[in-house]
PDB file of N, CA and C in Angstrom:
ATOM      1  N   MET H   1      54.628  29.809  14.396  1.00 70.00           N
ATOM      2  CA  MET H   1      54.886  29.946  15.638  1.00 70.00           C
ATOM      3  C   MET H   1      55.987  28.666  15.996  1.00 70.00           C
ATOM      4  N   ASN H   2      55.620  27.554  15.651  1.00 75.00           N
ATOM      5  CA  ASN H   2      56.369  26.259  16.002  1.00 75.00           C
ATOM      6  C   ASN H   2      57.833  26.335  15.248  1.00 75.00           C
ATOM      7  N   GLU H   3      57.839  26.939  14.035  1.00 82.00           N
ATOM      8  CA  GLU H   3      59.253  27.226  13.256  1.00 82.00           C
ATOM      9  C   GLU H   3      60.064  27.967  14.197  1.00 82.00           C
ATOM     10  N   ARG H   4      59.407  29.235  14.573  1.00 84.00           N
ATOM     11  CA  ARG H   4      60.156  30.153  15.412  1.00 84.00           C
ATOM     12  C   ARG H   4      60.766  29.574  16.703  1.00 84.00           C
ATOM     13  N   MET H   5      59.923  29.146  17.385  1.00 83.00           N
ATOM     14  CA  MET H   5      60.384  28.524  18.696  1.00 83.00           C
ATOM     15  C   MET H   5      61.354  27.450  18.583  1.00 83.00           C
ATOM     16  N   GLN H   6      61.335  26.644  17.365  1.00 82.00           N
ATOM     17  CA  GLN H   6      62.526  25.852  17.199  1.00 82.00           C
ATOM     18  C   GLN H   6      63.692  26.638  16.821  1.00 82.00           C
ATOM     19  N   ARG H   7      63.836  27.530  16.119  1.00 82.00           N
ATOM     20  CA  ARG H   7      64.854  28.472  15.965  1.00 82.00           C
ATOM     21  C   ARG H   7      65.287  28.916  17.332  1.00 82.00           C
ATOM     22  N   LEU H   8      64.339  29.482  17.934  1.00 80.00           N
ATOM     23  CA  LEU H   8      64.730  29.819  19.481  1.00 80.00           C
ATOM     24  C   LEU H   8      65.532  28.933  20.238  1.00 80.00           C
ATOM     25  N   GLU H   9      64.988  27.667  20.256  1.00 80.00           N
ATOM     26  CA  GLU H   9      65.441  26.703  21.153  1.00 80.00           C
ATOM     27  C   GLU H   9      66.805  26.593  20.889  1.00 80.00           C
ATOM     28  N   SER H  10      67.145  26.351  19.337  1.00 80.00           N
ATOM     29  CA  SER H  10      68.485  25.807  19.108  1.00 80.00           C
ATOM     30  C   SER H  10      69.431  27.252  19.319  1.00 80.00           C
ATOM     31  N   ARG H  11      69.082  28.359  19.313  1.00 78.00           N
ATOM     32  CA  ARG H  11      69.868  29.576  19.603  1.00 78.00           C
ATOM     33  C   ARG H  11      69.999  29.467  21.097  1.00 78.00           C
ATOM     34  N   LEU H  12      69.177  29.327  21.922  1.00 76.00           N
ATOM     35  CA  LEU H  12      69.221  29.459  23.230  1.00 76.00           C
ATOM     36  C   LEU H  12      70.032  28.201  24.000  1.00 76.00           C
ATOM     37  N   ALA H  13      69.980  27.152  23.280  1.00 71.00           N
ATOM     38  CA  ALA H  13      70.912  25.994  23.619  1.00 71.00           C
ATOM     39  C   ALA H  13      72.446  26.239  23.548  1.00 71.00           C
ATOM     40  N   ASN H  14      72.510  27.110  22.527  1.00 70.00           N
ATOM     41  CA  ASN H  14      73.761  27.472  22.082  1.00 70.00           C
ATOM     42  C   ASN H  14      74.282  28.421  23.224  1.00 70.00           C
ATOM     43  N   GLN H  15      73.291  29.293  23.657  1.00 67.00           N
ATOM     44  CA  GLN H  15      73.798  30.100  24.792  1.00 67.00           C
ATOM     45  C   GLN H  15      73.783  29.706  26.171  1.00 67.00           C
ATOM     46  N   HIS H  16      73.274  28.458  26.167  1.00 73.00           N
ATOM     47  CA  HIS H  16      73.363  27.653  27.396  1.00 73.00           C
ATOM     48  C   HIS H  16      72.187  28.394  28.391  1.00 73.00           C
ATOM     49  N   HIS H  17      71.120  28.772  27.783  1.00 80.00           N
ATOM     50  CA  HIS H  17      69.936  29.302  28.412  1.00 80.00           C
ATOM     51  C   HIS H  17      68.547  28.687  28.054  1.00 80.00           C
ATOM     52  N   LYS H  18      68.576  27.158  28.066  1.00 79.00           N
ATOM     53  CA  LYS H  18      67.606  26.411  27.364  1.00 79.00           C
ATOM     54  C   LYS H  18      66.473  26.273  28.639  1.00 79.00           C
ATOM     55  N   ASP H  19      66.962  26.768  29.733  1.00 85.00           N
ATOM     56  CA  ASP H  19      65.808  27.162  30.789  1.00 85.00           C
ATOM     57  C   ASP H  19      64.866  28.214  30.380  1.00 85.00           C
ATOM     58  N   LEU H  20      65.156  29.327  29.800  1.00 83.00           N
ATOM     59  CA  LEU H  20      64.397  30.360  29.354  1.00 83.00           C
ATOM     60  C   LEU H  20      63.494  29.840  28.192  1.00 83.00           C
ATOM     61  N   PHE H  21      63.900  28.941  27.397  1.00 84.00           N
ATOM     62  CA  PHE H  21      63.122  28.212  26.444  1.00 84.00           C
ATOM     63  C   PHE H  21      62.049  27.483  27.012  1.00 84.00           C
ATOM     64  N   LEU H  22      62.603  26.562  27.848  1.00 88.00           N
ATOM     65  CA  LEU H  22      61.491  25.541  28.611  1.00 88.00           C
ATOM     66  C   LEU H  22      60.259  26.309  29.329  1.00 88.00           C
ATOM     67  N   GLN H  23      60.806  27.466  29.950  1.00 90.00           N
ATOM     68  CA  GLN H  23      59.701  28.417  30.921  1.00 90.00           C
ATOM     69  C   GLN H  23      58.710  28.905  29.909  1.00 90.00           C
ATOM     70  N   SER H  24      59.341  29.488  28.685  1.00 90.00           N
ATOM     71  CA  SER H  24      58.271  29.856  27.593  1.00 90.00           C
ATOM     72  C   SER H  24      57.345  28.883  27.051  1.00 90.00           C
ATOM     73  N   VAL H  25      57.969  27.541  26.700  1.00 91.00           N
ATOM     74  CA  VAL H  25      57.109  26.521  26.344  1.00 91.00           C
ATOM     75  C   VAL H  25      55.965  26.232  27.232  1.00 91.00           C
ATOM     76  N   HIS H  26      56.193  26.050  28.407  1.00 94.00           N
ATOM     77  CA  HIS H  26      55.482  25.650  29.776  1.00 94.00           C
ATOM     78  C   HIS H  26      54.239  26.808  29.941  1.00 94.00           C
ATOM     79  N   THR H  27      54.739  28.214  29.618  1.00 95.00           N
ATOM     80  CA  THR H  27      53.967  29.198  29.615  1.00 95.00           C
ATOM     81  C   THR H  27      52.809  28.900  28.457  1.00 95.00           C
ATOM     82  N   LEU H  28      53.382  28.767  27.039  1.00 95.00           N
ATOM     83  CA  LEU H  28      52.463  28.819  26.163  1.00 95.00           C
ATOM     84  C   LEU H  28      51.628  27.539  26.286  1.00 95.00           C
ATOM     85  N   LYS H  29      51.977  26.402  26.731  1.00 96.00           N
ATOM     86  CA  LYS H  29      51.141  25.135  27.049  1.00 96.00           C
ATOM     87  C   LYS H  29      50.039  25.566  28.100  1.00 96.00           C
ATOM     88  N   ALA H  30      50.454  26.303  29.057  1.00 97.00           N
ATOM     89  CA  ALA H  30      49.380  26.665  29.994  1.00 97.00           C
ATOM     90  C   ALA H  30      48.175  27.466  29.384  1.00 97.00           C
ATOM     91  N   ILE H  31      48.661  28.393  28.559  1.00 97.00           N
ATOM     92  CA  ILE H  31      47.681  29.129  27.695  1.00 97.00           C
ATOM     93  C   ILE H  31      46.778  28.391  26.857  1.00 97.00           C
ATOM     94  N   ASP H  32      47.213  27.113  26.177  1.00 97.00           N
ATOM     95  CA  ASP H  32      46.561  26.082  25.139  1.00 97.00           C
ATOM     96  C   ASP H  32      45.801  25.391  26.284  1.00 97.00           C
ATOM     97  N   ASP H  33      46.224  25.146  27.313  1.00 98.00           N
ATOM     98  CA  ASP H  33      45.270  24.419  28.412  1.00 98.00           C
ATOM     99  C   ASP H  33      44.118  25.205  28.807  1.00 98.00           C
ATOM    100  N   LEU H  34      44.251  26.232  28.959  1.00 97.00           N
ATOM    101  CA  LEU H  34      43.311  27.426  29.489  1.00 97.00           C
ATOM    102  C   LEU H  34      42.526  27.460  28.252  1.00 97.00           C
ATOM    103  N   ALA H  35      42.681  27.460  27.009  1.00 97.00           N
ATOM    104  CA  ALA H  35      41.850  27.503  25.988  1.00 97.00           C
ATOM    105  C   ALA H  35      41.154  26.467  25.981  1.00 97.00           C
ATOM    106  N   ASP H  36      41.674  25.383  25.999  1.00 97.00           N
ATOM    107  CA  ASP H  36      40.880  23.818  25.881  1.00 97.00           C
ATOM    108  C   ASP H  36      40.118  23.811  26.983  1.00 97.00           C
ATOM    109  N   HIS H  37      40.135  24.228  28.321  1.00 98.00           N
ATOM    110  CA  HIS H  37      39.296  24.108  29.384  1.00 98.00           C
ATOM    111  C   HIS H  37      38.240  25.132  28.886  1.00 98.00           C
ATOM    112  N   HIS H  38      38.466  26.040  28.439  1.00 97.00           N
ATOM    113  CA  HIS H  38      37.316  27.228  28.158  1.00 97.00           C
ATOM    114  C   HIS H  38      36.344  26.801  27.168  1.00 97.00           C
ATOM    115  N   ARG H  39      37.144  25.986  26.137  1.00 97.00           N
ATOM    116  CA  ARG H  39      36.350  25.380  25.186  1.00 97.00           C
ATOM    117  C   ARG H  39      35.337  24.456  25.424  1.00 97.00           C
ATOM    118  N   LYS H  40      35.871  23.500  26.439  1.00 97.00           N
ATOM    119  CA  LYS H  40      35.164  22.262  27.157  1.00 97.00           C
ATOM    120  C   LYS H  40      33.772  22.802  27.901  1.00 97.00           C
ATOM    121  N   PHE H  41      34.159  24.140  28.678  1.00 96.00           N
ATOM    122  CA  PHE H  41      33.101  24.696  29.479  1.00 96.00           C
ATOM    123  C   PHE H  41      32.150  25.205  28.669  1.00 96.00           C
ATOM    124  N   GLN H  42      32.583  25.821  27.353  1.00 96.00           N
ATOM    125  CA  GLN H  42      31.487  26.554  26.661  1.00 96.00           C
ATOM    126  C   GLN H  42      30.684  25.405  26.020  1.00 96.00           C
ATOM    127  N   SER H  43      31.315  24.426  25.621  1.00 95.00           N
ATOM    128  CA  SER H  43      30.429  23.125  25.074  1.00 95.00           C
ATOM    129  C   SER H  43      29.328  22.868  26.108  1.00 95.00           C
ATOM    130  N   ILE H  44      29.961  22.622  27.259  1.00 96.00           N
ATOM    131  CA  ILE H  44      29.081  22.020  28.474  1.00 96.00           C
ATOM    132  C   ILE H  44      27.770  23.263  28.465  1.00 96.00           C
ATOM    133  N   GLN H  45      28.166  24.422  28.594  1.00 95.00           N
ATOM    134  CA  GLN H  45      27.221  25.455  28.663  1.00 95.00           C
ATOM    135  C   GLN H  45      26.172  25.328  27.437  1.00 95.00           C
ATOM    136  N   ALA H  46      26.643  25.179  26.195  1.00 95.00           N
ATOM    137  CA  ALA H  46      25.711  25.077  25.184  1.00 95.00           C
ATOM    138  C   ALA H  46      24.836  23.986  25.052  1.00 95.00           C
ATOM    139  N   ILE H  47      25.362  22.942  25.504  1.00 95.00           N
ATOM    140  CA  ILE H  47      24.505  21.657  25.675  1.00 95.00           C
ATOM    141  C   ILE H  47      23.334  21.971  26.830  1.00 95.00           C
ATOM    142  N   SER H  48      23.740  22.746  27.991  1.00 95.00           N
ATOM    143  CA  SER H  48      22.827  23.265  28.805  1.00 95.00           C
ATOM    144  C   SER H  48      21.765  24.363  28.388  1.00 95.00           C
ATOM    145  N   GLY H  49      21.998  24.707  27.365  1.00 95.00           N
ATOM    146  CA  GLY H  49      21.039  25.662  26.792  1.00 95.00           C
ATOM    147  C   GLY H  49      21.347  27.260  26.773  1.00 95.00           C
ATOM    148  N   VAL H  50      22.571  27.325  27.259  1.00 94.00           N
ATOM    149  CA  VAL H  50      23.106  28.759  27.415  1.00 94.00           C
ATOM    150  C   VAL H  50      23.712  29.195  26.241  1.00 94.00           C
ATOM    151  N   LYS H  51      23.142  30.639  25.715  1.00 93.00           N
ATOM    152  CA  LYS H  51      23.528  30.721  24.589  1.00 93.00           C
ATOM    153  C   LYS H  51      25.009  31.310  24.421  1.00 93.00           C
ATOM    154  N   ILE H  52      25.644  31.016  23.433  1.00 92.00           N
ATOM    155  CA  ILE H  52      27.021  31.352  23.562  1.00 92.00           C
ATOM    156  C   ILE H  52      26.971  32.744  22.257  1.00 92.00           C
ATOM    157  N   VAL H  53      27.991  33.571  23.039  1.00 94.00           N
ATOM    158  CA  VAL H  53      28.181  34.801  21.795  1.00 94.00           C
ATOM    159  C   VAL H  53      29.429  34.481  21.221  1.00 94.00           C
ATOM    160  N   GLY H  54      29.088  34.601  19.885  1.00 93.00           N
ATOM    161  CA  GLY H  54      30.598  34.025  18.926  1.00 93.00           C
ATOM    162  C   GLY H  54      31.576  34.966  18.914  1.00 93.00           C
ATOM    163  N   ALA H  55      30.992  36.503  19.051  1.00 96.00           N
ATOM    164  CA  ALA H  55      31.826  37.424  19.061  1.00 96.00           C
ATOM    165  C   ALA H  55      32.867  37.461  20.311  1.00 96.00           C
ATOM    166  N   GLU H  56      32.136  37.255  21.542  1.00 95.00           N
ATOM    167  CA  GLU H  56      32.823  37.212  22.614  1.00 95.00           C
ATOM    168  C   GLU H  56      34.039  35.974  22.559  1.00 95.00           C
ATOM    169  N   GLU H  57      33.558  34.784  21.851  1.00 95.00           N
ATOM    170  CA  GLU H  57      34.486  33.756  21.907  1.00 95.00           C
ATOM    171  C   GLU H  57      35.567  33.970  20.898  1.00 95.00           C
ATOM    172  N   ALA H  58      35.396  34.815  19.797  1.00 96.00           N
ATOM    173  CA  ALA H  58      36.466  35.055  19.038  1.00 96.00           C
ATOM    174  C   ALA H  58      37.351  36.028  19.667  1.00 96.00           C
ATOM    175  N   LEU H  59      37.007  37.206  20.396  1.00 97.00           N
ATOM    176  CA  LEU H  59      37.625  37.915  21.206  1.00 97.00           C
ATOM    177  C   LEU H  59      38.712  37.091  22.062  1.00 97.00           C
ATOM    178  N   PHE H  60      38.152  36.123  22.939  1.00 97.00           N
ATOM    179  CA  PHE H  60      38.594  35.331  23.711  1.00 97.00           C
ATOM    180  C   PHE H  60      40.012  34.700  22.996  1.00 97.00           C
ATOM    181  N   TYR H  61      39.749  33.997  22.041  1.00 97.00           N
ATOM    182  CA  TYR H  61      40.790  33.302  21.287  1.00 97.00           C
ATOM    183  C   TYR H  61      41.783  34.132  20.520  1.00 97.00           C
ATOM    184  N   ASP H  62      41.098  35.444  20.315  1.00 98.00           N
ATOM    185  CA  ASP H  62      42.293  36.462  19.551  1.00 98.00           C
ATOM    186  C   ASP H  62      43.126  36.835  20.711  1.00 98.00           C
ATOM    187  N   THR H  63      42.680  36.982  21.856  1.00 97.00           N
ATOM    188  CA  THR H  63      43.404  37.700  22.847  1.00 97.00           C
ATOM    189  C   THR H  63      44.560  36.554  23.242  1.00 97.00           C
ATOM    190  N   LEU H  64      44.239  35.217  23.445  1.00 97.00           N
ATOM    191  CA  LEU H  64      45.103  34.418  23.732  1.00 97.00           C
ATOM    192  C   LEU H  64      46.013  34.426  22.783  1.00 97.00           C
ATOM    193  N   ALA H  65      45.899  34.387  21.356  1.00 96.00           N
ATOM    194  CA  ALA H  65      46.568  34.345  20.448  1.00 96.00           C
ATOM    195  C   ALA H  65      47.683  35.627  20.345  1.00 96.00           C
ATOM    196  N   GLN H  66      47.240  36.668  20.731  1.00 97.00           N
ATOM    197  CA  GLN H  66      48.008  37.799  21.115  1.00 97.00           C
ATOM    198  C   GLN H  66      49.027  37.751  22.000  1.00 97.00           C
ATOM    199  N   VAL H  67      48.476  37.269  23.319  1.00 97.00           N
ATOM    200  CA  VAL H  67      49.326  37.009  24.434  1.00 97.00           C
ATOM    201  C   VAL H  67      50.492  35.987  24.042  1.00 97.00           C
ATOM    202  N   LYS H  68      50.012  34.920  23.442  1.00 95.00           N
ATOM    203  CA  LYS H  68      51.222  33.830  23.064  1.00 95.00           C
ATOM    204  C   LYS H  68      52.169  34.644  22.135  1.00 95.00           C
ATOM    205  N   GLU H  69      51.696  35.504  21.018  1.00 95.00           N
ATOM    206  CA  GLU H  69      52.613  35.971  20.365  1.00 95.00           C
ATOM    207  C   GLU H  69      53.468  36.952  20.836  1.00 95.00           C
ATOM    208  N   GLU H  70      53.072  37.752  22.081  1.00 96.00           N
ATOM    209  CA  GLU H  70      53.872  38.540  22.762  1.00 96.00           C
ATOM    210  C   GLU H  70      55.028  37.823  23.957  1.00 96.00           C
ATOM    211  N   ILE H  71      54.740  36.746  24.035  1.00 94.00           N
ATOM    212  CA  ILE H  71      55.643  35.896  24.935  1.00 94.00           C
ATOM    213  C   ILE H  71      56.666  35.630  24.086  1.00 94.00           C
ATOM    214  N   VAL H  72      56.422  35.183  22.806  1.00 93.00           N
ATOM    215  CA  VAL H  72      57.535  34.405  21.872  1.00 93.00           C
ATOM    216  C   VAL H  72      58.330  35.962  21.468  1.00 93.00           C
ATOM    217  N   ALA H  73      57.729  37.197  21.244  1.00 93.00           N
ATOM    218  CA  ALA H  73      58.310  38.234  20.963  1.00 93.00           C
ATOM    219  C   ALA H  73      59.329  38.538  22.036  1.00 93.00           C
ATOM    220  N   THR H  74      58.690  38.610  23.378  1.00 92.00           N
ATOM    221  CA  THR H  74      59.641  38.863  24.345  1.00 92.00           C
ATOM    222  C   THR H  74      60.750  38.004  24.510  1.00 92.00           C
ATOM    223  N   LEU H  75      60.836  36.562  24.329  1.00 90.00           N
ATOM    224  CA  LEU H  75      61.908  35.620  24.273  1.00 90.00           C
ATOM    225  C   LEU H  75      62.775  36.028  23.180  1.00 90.00           C
ATOM    226  N   GLU H  76      62.338  36.477  22.231  1.00 89.00           N
ATOM    227  CA  GLU H  76      63.332  36.809  20.892  1.00 89.00           C
ATOM    228  C   GLU H  76      64.022  37.941  21.548  1.00 89.00           C
ATOM    229  N   LYS H  77      63.504  38.933  22.005  1.00 90.00           N
ATOM    230  CA  LYS H  77      64.015  40.222  22.642  1.00 90.00           C
ATOM    231  C   LYS H  77      65.063  39.783  23.557  1.00 90.00           C
ATOM    232  N   THR H  78      64.808  39.050  24.529  1.00 88.00           N
ATOM    233  CA  THR H  78      65.815  38.390  25.467  1.00 88.00           C
ATOM    234  C   THR H  78      66.819  37.776  24.775  1.00 88.00           C
ATOM    235  N   LEU H  79      66.629  36.873  23.878  1.00 86.00           N
ATOM    236  CA  LEU H  79      67.673  36.211  23.160  1.00 86.00           C
ATOM    237  C   LEU H  79      68.703  37.287  22.582  1.00 86.00           C
ATOM    238  N   TYR H  80      68.256  38.420  21.949  1.00 86.00           N
ATOM    239  CA  TYR H  80      68.904  39.263  21.381  1.00 86.00           C
ATOM    240  C   TYR H  80      69.745  40.040  22.188  1.00 86.00           C
ATOM    241  N   ASP H  81      69.412  40.256  23.546  1.00 84.00           N
ATOM    242  CA  ASP H  81      70.072  40.921  24.366  1.00 84.00           C
ATOM    243  C   ASP H  81      71.057  39.940  25.005  1.00 84.00           C
ATOM    244  N   LEU H  82      70.827  38.844  25.035  1.00 84.00           N
ATOM    245  CA  LEU H  82      71.774  37.682  25.522  1.00 84.00           C
ATOM    246  C   LEU H  82      73.091  37.570  24.517  1.00 84.00           C
ATOM    247  N   GLU H  83      72.427  37.786  23.412  1.00 83.00           N
ATOM    248  CA  GLU H  83      73.494  37.554  22.089  1.00 83.00           C
ATOM    249  C   GLU H  83      74.519  38.888  22.057  1.00 83.00           C
ATOM    250  N   HIS H  84      73.842  39.931  22.351  1.00 83.00           N
ATOM    251  CA  HIS H  84      74.694  41.132  22.259  1.00 83.00           C
ATOM    252  C   HIS H  84      75.193  41.508  23.551  1.00 83.00           C
ATOM    253  N   LYS H  85      75.322  40.896  24.440  1.00 80.00           N
ATOM    254  CA  LYS H  85      75.644  41.185  25.939  1.00 80.00           C
ATOM    255  C   LYS H  85      77.403  41.711  26.026  1.00 80.00           C
ATOM    256  N   GLY H  86      77.491  42.541  26.474  1.00 79.00           N
ATOM    257  CA  GLY H  86      78.978  43.241  26.336  1.00 79.00           C
ATOM    258  C   GLY H  86      79.476  44.159  25.162  1.00 79.00           C
ATOM    259  N   ASP H  87      78.258  44.228  24.275  1.00 78.00           N
ATOM    260  CA  ASP H  87      78.150  45.153  23.094  1.00 78.00           C
ATOM    261  C   ASP H  87      78.089  46.498  23.299  1.00 78.00           C
ATOM    262  N   LYS H  88      78.820  47.466  23.639  1.00 80.00           N
ATOM    263  CA  LYS H  88      78.296  48.693  24.006  1.00 80.00           C
ATOM    264  C   LYS H  88      77.866  49.539  23.126  1.00 80.00           C
ATOM    265  N   ASN H  89      77.690  48.897  22.005  1.00 81.00           N
ATOM    266  CA  ASN H  89      76.874  49.952  20.712  1.00 81.00           C
ATOM    267  C   ASN H  89      75.812  49.306  20.456  1.00 81.00           C
ATOM    268  N   TYR H  90      75.231  48.220  21.310  1.00 83.00           N
ATOM    269  CA  TYR H  90      73.916  47.761  21.362  1.00 83.00           C
ATOM    270  C   TYR H  90      72.709  48.447  22.117  1.00 83.00           C
ATOM    271  N   ASP H  91      71.722  48.722  21.502  1.00 82.00           N
ATOM    272  CA  ASP H  91      70.735  49.235  22.280  1.00 82.00           C
ATOM    273  C   ASP H  91      69.821  48.183  22.987  1.00 82.00           C
ATOM    274  N   LYS H  92      69.987  48.059  24.299  1.00 84.00           N
ATOM    275  CA  LYS H  92      69.134  46.880  24.822  1.00 84.00           C
ATOM    276  C   LYS H  92      67.597  46.962  24.703  1.00 84.00           C
ATOM    277  N   ASN H  93      67.051  45.824  24.759  1.00 85.00           N
ATOM    278  CA  ASN H  93      65.652  45.944  24.841  1.00 85.00           C
ATOM    279  C   ASN H  93      65.283  45.997  26.270  1.00 85.00           C
ATOM    280  N   PHE H  94      65.946  45.417  27.131  1.00 80.00           N
ATOM    281  CA  PHE H  94      65.548  45.382  28.563  1.00 80.00           C
ATOM    282  C   PHE H  94      66.827  45.945  29.679  1.00 80.00           C
ATOM    283  N   LYS H  95      66.614  47.361  29.761  1.00 79.00           N
ATOM    284  CA  LYS H  95      67.430  48.101  30.353  1.00 79.00           C
ATOM    285  C   LYS H  95      67.913  47.516  31.658  1.00 79.00           C
ATOM    286  N   ASP H  96      67.072  46.651  32.406  1.00 78.00           N
ATOM    287  CA  ASP H  96      67.528  46.142  33.767  1.00 78.00           C
ATOM    288  C   ASP H  96      68.418  45.030  33.816  1.00 78.00           C
ATOM    289  N   GLY H  97      68.692  44.528  32.208  1.00 71.00           N
ATOM    290  CA  GLY H  97      69.457  43.197  32.197  1.00 71.00           C
ATOM    291  C   GLY H  97      68.613  41.955  31.649  1.00 71.00           C
ATOM    292  N   VAL H  98      69.469  40.827  31.774  1.00 71.00           N
ATOM    293  CA  VAL H  98      68.491  39.705  31.213  1.00 71.00           C
ATOM    294  C   VAL H  98      69.342  38.597  32.078  1.00 71.00           C
ATOM    295  N   GLU H  99      70.076  38.728  32.924  1.00 70.00           N
ATOM    296  CA  GLU H  99      70.711  37.878  33.531  1.00 70.00           C
ATOM    297  C   GLU H  99      70.500  38.374  35.066  1.00 70.00           C
TER     298      GLU H  99
END
């Protein structure tokens, strides 16, 4: 994912839309912070004697990974729309526009 984000950053900088990249990076960081907070909370719970259900933990982290992937995919779609702005033969990903 880091390589994809680096490629997107360079493409968005060329389009003068680095703010879109930064917003996505901040969102991905917030998700990572949430996962870290959850991990610490679960550790405290485990030390306190609360039984941790592994399947639920796996589902939680899988869901966060899917959310992060969807954010990056949406950023890619937005970039494609920006790059093809004004091309009447291009089928837009976002019918309401990107600006």
